[in-house]
Short mmCIF file of C-alpha atoms in Angstrom, two decimals:
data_model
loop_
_atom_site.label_atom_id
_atom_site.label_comp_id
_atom_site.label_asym_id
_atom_site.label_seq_id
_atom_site.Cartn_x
_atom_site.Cartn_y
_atom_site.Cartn_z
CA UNK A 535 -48.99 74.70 -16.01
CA UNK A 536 -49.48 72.23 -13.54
CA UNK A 537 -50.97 68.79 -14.62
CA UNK A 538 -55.03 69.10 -13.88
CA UNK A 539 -56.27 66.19 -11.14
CA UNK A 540 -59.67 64.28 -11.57
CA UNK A 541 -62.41 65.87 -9.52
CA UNK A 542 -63.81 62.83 -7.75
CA UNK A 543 -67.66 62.73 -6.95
CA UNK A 544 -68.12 61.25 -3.52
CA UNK A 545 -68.93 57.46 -4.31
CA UNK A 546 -72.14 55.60 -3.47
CA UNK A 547 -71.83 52.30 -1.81
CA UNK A 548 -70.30 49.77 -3.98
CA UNK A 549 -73.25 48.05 -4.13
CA UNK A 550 -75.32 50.99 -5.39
CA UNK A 551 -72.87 52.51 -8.09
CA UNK A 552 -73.88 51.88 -11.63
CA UNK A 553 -71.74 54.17 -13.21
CA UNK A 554 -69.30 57.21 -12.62
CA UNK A 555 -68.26 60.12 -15.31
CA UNK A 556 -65.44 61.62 -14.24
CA UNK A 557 -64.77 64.74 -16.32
CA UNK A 558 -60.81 66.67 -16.25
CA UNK A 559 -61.17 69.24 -18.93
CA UNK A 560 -58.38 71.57 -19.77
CA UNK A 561 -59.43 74.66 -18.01
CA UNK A 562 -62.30 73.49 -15.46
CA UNK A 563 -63.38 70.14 -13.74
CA UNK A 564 -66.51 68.77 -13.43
CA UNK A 565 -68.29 65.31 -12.31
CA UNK A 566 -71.42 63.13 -12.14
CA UNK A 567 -73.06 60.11 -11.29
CA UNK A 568 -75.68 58.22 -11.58
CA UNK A 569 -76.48 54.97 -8.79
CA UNK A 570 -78.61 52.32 -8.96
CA UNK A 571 -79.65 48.94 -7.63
CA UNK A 572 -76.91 46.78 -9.38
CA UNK A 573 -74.25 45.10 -7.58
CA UNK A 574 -71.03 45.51 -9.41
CA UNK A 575 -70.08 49.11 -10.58
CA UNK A 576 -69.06 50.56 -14.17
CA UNK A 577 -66.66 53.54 -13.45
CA UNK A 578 -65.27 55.43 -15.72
CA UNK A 579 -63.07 58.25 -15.95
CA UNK A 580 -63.03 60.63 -19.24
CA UNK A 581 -60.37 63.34 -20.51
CA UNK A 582 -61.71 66.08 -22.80
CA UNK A 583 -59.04 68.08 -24.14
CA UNK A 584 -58.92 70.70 -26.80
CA UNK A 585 -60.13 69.53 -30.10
CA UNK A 586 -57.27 67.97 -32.49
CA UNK A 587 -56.01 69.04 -35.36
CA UNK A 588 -58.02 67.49 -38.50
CA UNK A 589 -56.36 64.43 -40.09
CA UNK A 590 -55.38 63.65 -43.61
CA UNK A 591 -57.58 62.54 -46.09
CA UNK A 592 -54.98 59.72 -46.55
CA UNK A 593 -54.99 59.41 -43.26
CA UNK A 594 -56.20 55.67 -42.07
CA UNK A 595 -58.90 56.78 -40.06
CA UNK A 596 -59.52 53.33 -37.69
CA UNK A 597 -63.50 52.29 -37.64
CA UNK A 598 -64.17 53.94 -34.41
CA UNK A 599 -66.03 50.30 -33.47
CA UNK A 600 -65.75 48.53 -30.02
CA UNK A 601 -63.88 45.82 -30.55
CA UNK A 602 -65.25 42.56 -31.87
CA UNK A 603 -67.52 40.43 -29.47
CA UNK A 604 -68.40 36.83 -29.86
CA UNK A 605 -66.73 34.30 -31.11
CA UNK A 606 -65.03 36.21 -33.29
CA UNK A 607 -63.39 38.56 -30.77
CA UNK A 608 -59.50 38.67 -29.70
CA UNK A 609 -58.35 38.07 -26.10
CA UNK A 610 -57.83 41.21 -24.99
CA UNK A 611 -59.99 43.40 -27.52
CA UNK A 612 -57.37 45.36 -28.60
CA UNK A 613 -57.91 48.17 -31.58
CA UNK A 614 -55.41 50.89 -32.06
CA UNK A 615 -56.90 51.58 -35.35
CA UNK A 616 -53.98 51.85 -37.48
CA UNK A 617 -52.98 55.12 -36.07
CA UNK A 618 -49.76 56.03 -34.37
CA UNK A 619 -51.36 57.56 -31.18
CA UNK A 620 -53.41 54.50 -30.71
CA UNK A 621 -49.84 52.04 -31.16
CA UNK A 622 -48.86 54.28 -28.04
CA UNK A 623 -51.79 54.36 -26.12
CA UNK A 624 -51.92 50.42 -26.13
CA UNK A 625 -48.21 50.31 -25.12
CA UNK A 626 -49.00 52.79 -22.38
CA UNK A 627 -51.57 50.61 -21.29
CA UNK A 628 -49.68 47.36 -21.04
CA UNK A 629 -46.88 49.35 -19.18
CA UNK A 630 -48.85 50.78 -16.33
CA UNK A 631 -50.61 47.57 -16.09
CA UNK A 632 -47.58 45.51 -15.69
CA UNK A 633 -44.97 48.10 -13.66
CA UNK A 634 -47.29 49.55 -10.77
CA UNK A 635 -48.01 47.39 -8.10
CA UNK A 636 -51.03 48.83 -6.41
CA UNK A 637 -52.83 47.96 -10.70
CA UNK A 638 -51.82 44.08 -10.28
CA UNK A 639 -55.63 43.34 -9.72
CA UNK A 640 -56.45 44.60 -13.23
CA UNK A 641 -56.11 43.40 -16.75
CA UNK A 642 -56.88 45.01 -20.33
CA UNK A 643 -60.45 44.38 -21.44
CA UNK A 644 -60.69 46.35 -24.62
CA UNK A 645 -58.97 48.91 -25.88
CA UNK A 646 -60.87 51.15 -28.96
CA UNK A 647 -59.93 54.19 -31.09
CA UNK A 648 -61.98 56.38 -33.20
CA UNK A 649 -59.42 58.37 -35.34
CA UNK A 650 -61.76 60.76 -36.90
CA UNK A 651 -62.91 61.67 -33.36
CA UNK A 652 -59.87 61.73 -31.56
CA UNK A 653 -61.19 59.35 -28.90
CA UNK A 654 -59.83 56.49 -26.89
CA UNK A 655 -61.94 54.16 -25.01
CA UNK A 656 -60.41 51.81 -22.49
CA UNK A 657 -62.11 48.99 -20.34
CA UNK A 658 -60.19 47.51 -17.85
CA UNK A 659 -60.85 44.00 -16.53
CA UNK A 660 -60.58 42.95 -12.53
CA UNK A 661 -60.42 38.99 -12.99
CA UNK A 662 -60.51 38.18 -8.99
CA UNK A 663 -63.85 40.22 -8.70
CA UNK A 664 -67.09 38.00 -9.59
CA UNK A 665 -68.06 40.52 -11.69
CA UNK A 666 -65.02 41.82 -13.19
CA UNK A 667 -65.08 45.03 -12.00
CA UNK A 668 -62.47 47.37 -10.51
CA UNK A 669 -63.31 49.68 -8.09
CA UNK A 670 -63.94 53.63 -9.15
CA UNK A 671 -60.68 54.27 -7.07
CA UNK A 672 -58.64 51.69 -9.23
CA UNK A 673 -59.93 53.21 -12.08
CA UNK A 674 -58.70 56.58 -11.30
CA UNK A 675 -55.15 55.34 -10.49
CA UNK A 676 -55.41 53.89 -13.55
CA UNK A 677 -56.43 56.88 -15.69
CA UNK A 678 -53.85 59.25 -13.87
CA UNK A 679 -50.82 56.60 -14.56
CA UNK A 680 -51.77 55.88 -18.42
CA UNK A 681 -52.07 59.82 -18.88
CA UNK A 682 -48.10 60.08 -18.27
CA UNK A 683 -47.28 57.40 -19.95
CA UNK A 684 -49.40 58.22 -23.12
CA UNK A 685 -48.41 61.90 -22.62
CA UNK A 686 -44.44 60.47 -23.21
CA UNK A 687 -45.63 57.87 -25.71
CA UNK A 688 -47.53 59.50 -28.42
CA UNK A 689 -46.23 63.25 -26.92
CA UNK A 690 -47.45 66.02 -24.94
CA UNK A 691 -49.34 68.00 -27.72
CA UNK A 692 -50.89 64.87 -29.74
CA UNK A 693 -52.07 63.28 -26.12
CA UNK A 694 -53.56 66.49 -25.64
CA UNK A 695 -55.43 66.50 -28.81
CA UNK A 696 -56.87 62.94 -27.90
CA UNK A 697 -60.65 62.33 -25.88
CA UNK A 698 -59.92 59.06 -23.12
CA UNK A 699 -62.37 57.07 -21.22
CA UNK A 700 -61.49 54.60 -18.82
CA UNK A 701 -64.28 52.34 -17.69
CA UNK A 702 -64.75 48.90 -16.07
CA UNK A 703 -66.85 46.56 -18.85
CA UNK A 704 -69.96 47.17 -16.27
CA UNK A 705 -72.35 44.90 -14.97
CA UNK A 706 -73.83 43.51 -17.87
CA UNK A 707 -71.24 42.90 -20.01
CA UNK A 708 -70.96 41.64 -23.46
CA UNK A 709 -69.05 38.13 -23.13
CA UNK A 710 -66.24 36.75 -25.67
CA UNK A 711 -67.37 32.89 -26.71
CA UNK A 712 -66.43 30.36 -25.82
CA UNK A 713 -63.51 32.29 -23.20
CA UNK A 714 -65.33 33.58 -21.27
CA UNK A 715 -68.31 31.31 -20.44
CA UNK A 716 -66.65 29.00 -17.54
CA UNK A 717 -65.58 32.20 -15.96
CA UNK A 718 -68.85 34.13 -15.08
CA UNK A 719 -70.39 30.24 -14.71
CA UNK A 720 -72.02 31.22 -11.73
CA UNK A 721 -73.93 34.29 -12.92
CA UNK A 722 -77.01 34.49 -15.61
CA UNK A 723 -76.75 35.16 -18.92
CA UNK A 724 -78.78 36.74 -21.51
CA UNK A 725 -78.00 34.04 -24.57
CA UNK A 726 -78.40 34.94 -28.25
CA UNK A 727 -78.62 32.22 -30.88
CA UNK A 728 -79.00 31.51 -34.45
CA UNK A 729 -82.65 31.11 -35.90
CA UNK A 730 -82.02 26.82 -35.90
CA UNK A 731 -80.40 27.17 -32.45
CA UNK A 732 -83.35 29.10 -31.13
CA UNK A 733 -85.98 27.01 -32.73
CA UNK A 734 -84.77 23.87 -31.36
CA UNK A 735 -84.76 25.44 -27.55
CA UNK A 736 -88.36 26.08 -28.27
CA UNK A 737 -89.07 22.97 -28.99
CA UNK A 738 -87.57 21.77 -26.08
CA UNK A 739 -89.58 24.00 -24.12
CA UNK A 740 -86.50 26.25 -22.46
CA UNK A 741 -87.51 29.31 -23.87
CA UNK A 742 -91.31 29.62 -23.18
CA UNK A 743 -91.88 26.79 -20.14
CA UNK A 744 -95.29 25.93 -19.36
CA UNK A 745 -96.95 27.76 -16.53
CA UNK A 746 -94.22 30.42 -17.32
CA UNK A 747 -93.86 33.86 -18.81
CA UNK A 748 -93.70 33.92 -22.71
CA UNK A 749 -90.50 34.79 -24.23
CA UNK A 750 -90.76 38.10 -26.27
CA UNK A 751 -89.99 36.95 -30.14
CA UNK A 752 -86.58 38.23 -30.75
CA UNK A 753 -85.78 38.34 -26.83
CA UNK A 754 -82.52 36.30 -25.52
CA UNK A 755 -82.75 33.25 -23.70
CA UNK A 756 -82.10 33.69 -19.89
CA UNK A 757 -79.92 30.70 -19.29
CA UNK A 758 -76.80 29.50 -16.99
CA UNK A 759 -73.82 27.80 -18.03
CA UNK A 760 -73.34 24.04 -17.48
CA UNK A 761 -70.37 23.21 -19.39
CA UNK A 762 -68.21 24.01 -22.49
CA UNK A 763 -67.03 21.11 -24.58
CA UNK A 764 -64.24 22.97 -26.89
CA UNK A 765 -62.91 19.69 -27.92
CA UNK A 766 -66.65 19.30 -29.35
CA UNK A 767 -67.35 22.88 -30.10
CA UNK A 768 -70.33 22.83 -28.06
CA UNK A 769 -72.30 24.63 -25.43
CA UNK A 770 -74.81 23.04 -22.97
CA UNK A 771 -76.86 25.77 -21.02
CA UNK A 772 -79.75 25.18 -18.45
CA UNK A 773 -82.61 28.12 -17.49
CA UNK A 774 -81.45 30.13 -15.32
CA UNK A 775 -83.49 30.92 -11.91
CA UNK A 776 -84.29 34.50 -12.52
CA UNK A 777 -87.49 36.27 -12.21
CA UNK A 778 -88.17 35.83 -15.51
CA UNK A 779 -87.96 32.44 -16.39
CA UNK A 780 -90.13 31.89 -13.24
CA UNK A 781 -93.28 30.95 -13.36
CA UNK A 782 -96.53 32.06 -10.95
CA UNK A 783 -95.54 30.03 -7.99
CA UNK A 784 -92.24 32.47 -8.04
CA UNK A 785 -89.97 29.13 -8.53
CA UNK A 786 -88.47 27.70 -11.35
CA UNK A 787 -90.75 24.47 -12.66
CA UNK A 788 -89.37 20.70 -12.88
CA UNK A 789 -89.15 20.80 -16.49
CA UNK A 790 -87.25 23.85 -16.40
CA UNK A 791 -85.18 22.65 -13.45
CA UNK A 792 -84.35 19.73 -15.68
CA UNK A 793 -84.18 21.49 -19.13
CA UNK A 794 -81.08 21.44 -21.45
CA UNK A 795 -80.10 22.99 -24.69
CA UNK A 796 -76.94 21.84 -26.68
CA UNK A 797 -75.91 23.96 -29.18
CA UNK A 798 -72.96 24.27 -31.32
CA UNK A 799 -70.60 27.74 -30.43
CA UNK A 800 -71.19 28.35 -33.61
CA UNK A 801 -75.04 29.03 -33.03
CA UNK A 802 -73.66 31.43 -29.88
CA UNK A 803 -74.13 35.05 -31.14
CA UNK A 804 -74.16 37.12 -28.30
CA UNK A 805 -73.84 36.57 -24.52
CA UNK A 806 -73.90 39.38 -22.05
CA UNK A 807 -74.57 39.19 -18.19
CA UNK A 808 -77.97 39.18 -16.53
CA UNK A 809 -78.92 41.56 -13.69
CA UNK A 810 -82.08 40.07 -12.21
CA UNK A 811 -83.39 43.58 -10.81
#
């Protein structure tokens, strides 16, 4: 039986995509999508093959988690879950990325299994692209090429028994600290920190400037990047100039303009991108 192809919807501008399913089921093909105002898109293109056999109680299962974010997370992200199938699916990954030309552009974000499921969920990376993300054509190429390679990896009937989704991180991506910081330096970020952390910006005024809107309790700070000290293990950050850190006149204020906060990576617990929409 011949190999079934991804159905394709026709694609929005890439300035209006927010995200793409793209559906290749054994026996029929289907597909969606879904566009918004956001600049960068978060494609994706999903397998759903015939349910798998069910696993061994003895079995190591995997957690069927995302990989770890933070500072606590790995370079590339990469959890194969203690299973064989997922051992082969991150080789097949690597290879494809490495061997085909026309995938240079792309790198491994995160790679995620979910033994008891069957499921596979792969993220690639586009460093050269402010955003990060690769275009709903790359991931296709992408999707097609890792199928073979899985298909020879793990083999033809335990590939088949295994759900994959190929996406791009999307727009407002979780960050890895401190790694990732100086790279997305140009773009807002929605900034997480420890109780102490978050007192002392409010003290300093960052997180609820006069004349400006008042910070939800529990709400991230909007802030930009100005530099990573590793050596130190600190991060300065400035607020950012989005529309909600702005105050009535529609502009940030002088004490904002001027506002720091200096806070150990430590005190960093989450950082994902801002869309100011």
């Amino acid at each position: 039986m011949a190999r079934p192809r991804p159905l394709l919807a026709t694609p929005a501008p890439r300035s209006a995509i927010r995200g793409v399913v793209l559906t290749t089921p054994s026996s029929s093909s289907s597909s969606s999508s879904r566009a918004a105002s956001s600049p960068p898109p978060a494609a994706a293109a999903r397998q759903a093959p015939p349910p798998p056999p069910a696993a061994d109680d003895d079995e190591d299962e995997g957690t069927g988690e995302e990989p770890p974010e933070g500072a606590a997370a790995t370079a590339a992200g990469i959890s194969t879950g203690g299973v064989g199938w997922g051992e082969a699916a991150a080789a097949a990954a690597a290879a494809v990325l490495s061997a085909d030309p026309a995938l240079a552009g792309l790198a491994l974000w995160s790679l995620a299994t979910d033994a008891r499921a069957a499921r596979l969920s792969i993220r690639l990376d586009k460093p050269g692209d402010p955003f990060g993300s690769p275009s709903l054509d790359e991931v296709a190429a992408f999707a097609a090429a890792f199928g073979r390679a899985f298909e020879e990896g793990a083999g033809a009937e335990v590939a088949a028994g295994v759900e994959v989704e190929v996406s791009s991180p999307g727009a407002e991506r979780t960050l890895r600290v401190p790694g990732d910081l100086p790279r997305f330096a140009d773009l807002p970020m929605a900034v997480t920190l420890s109780d102490a952390a978050t007192a002392a910006a409010l003290a300093g005024g960052c997180g609820a400037p006069k004349g400006g809107p008042p910070r939800p309790p529990g709400s991230p700070f909007l802030f930009s990047l100005v530099q990573v000290d590793e050596a130190a293990g600190t991060v300065e950050w400035r607020p950012a100039d989005v529309r909600a850190n702005r105050g009535p006149t529609g502009r940030l204020t002088k004490a904002q303009k001027d506002g720091r906060v200096c806070v150990g990576v430590e005190a960093v617990l989450g950082v994902r991108l801002w869309l100011d929409v």
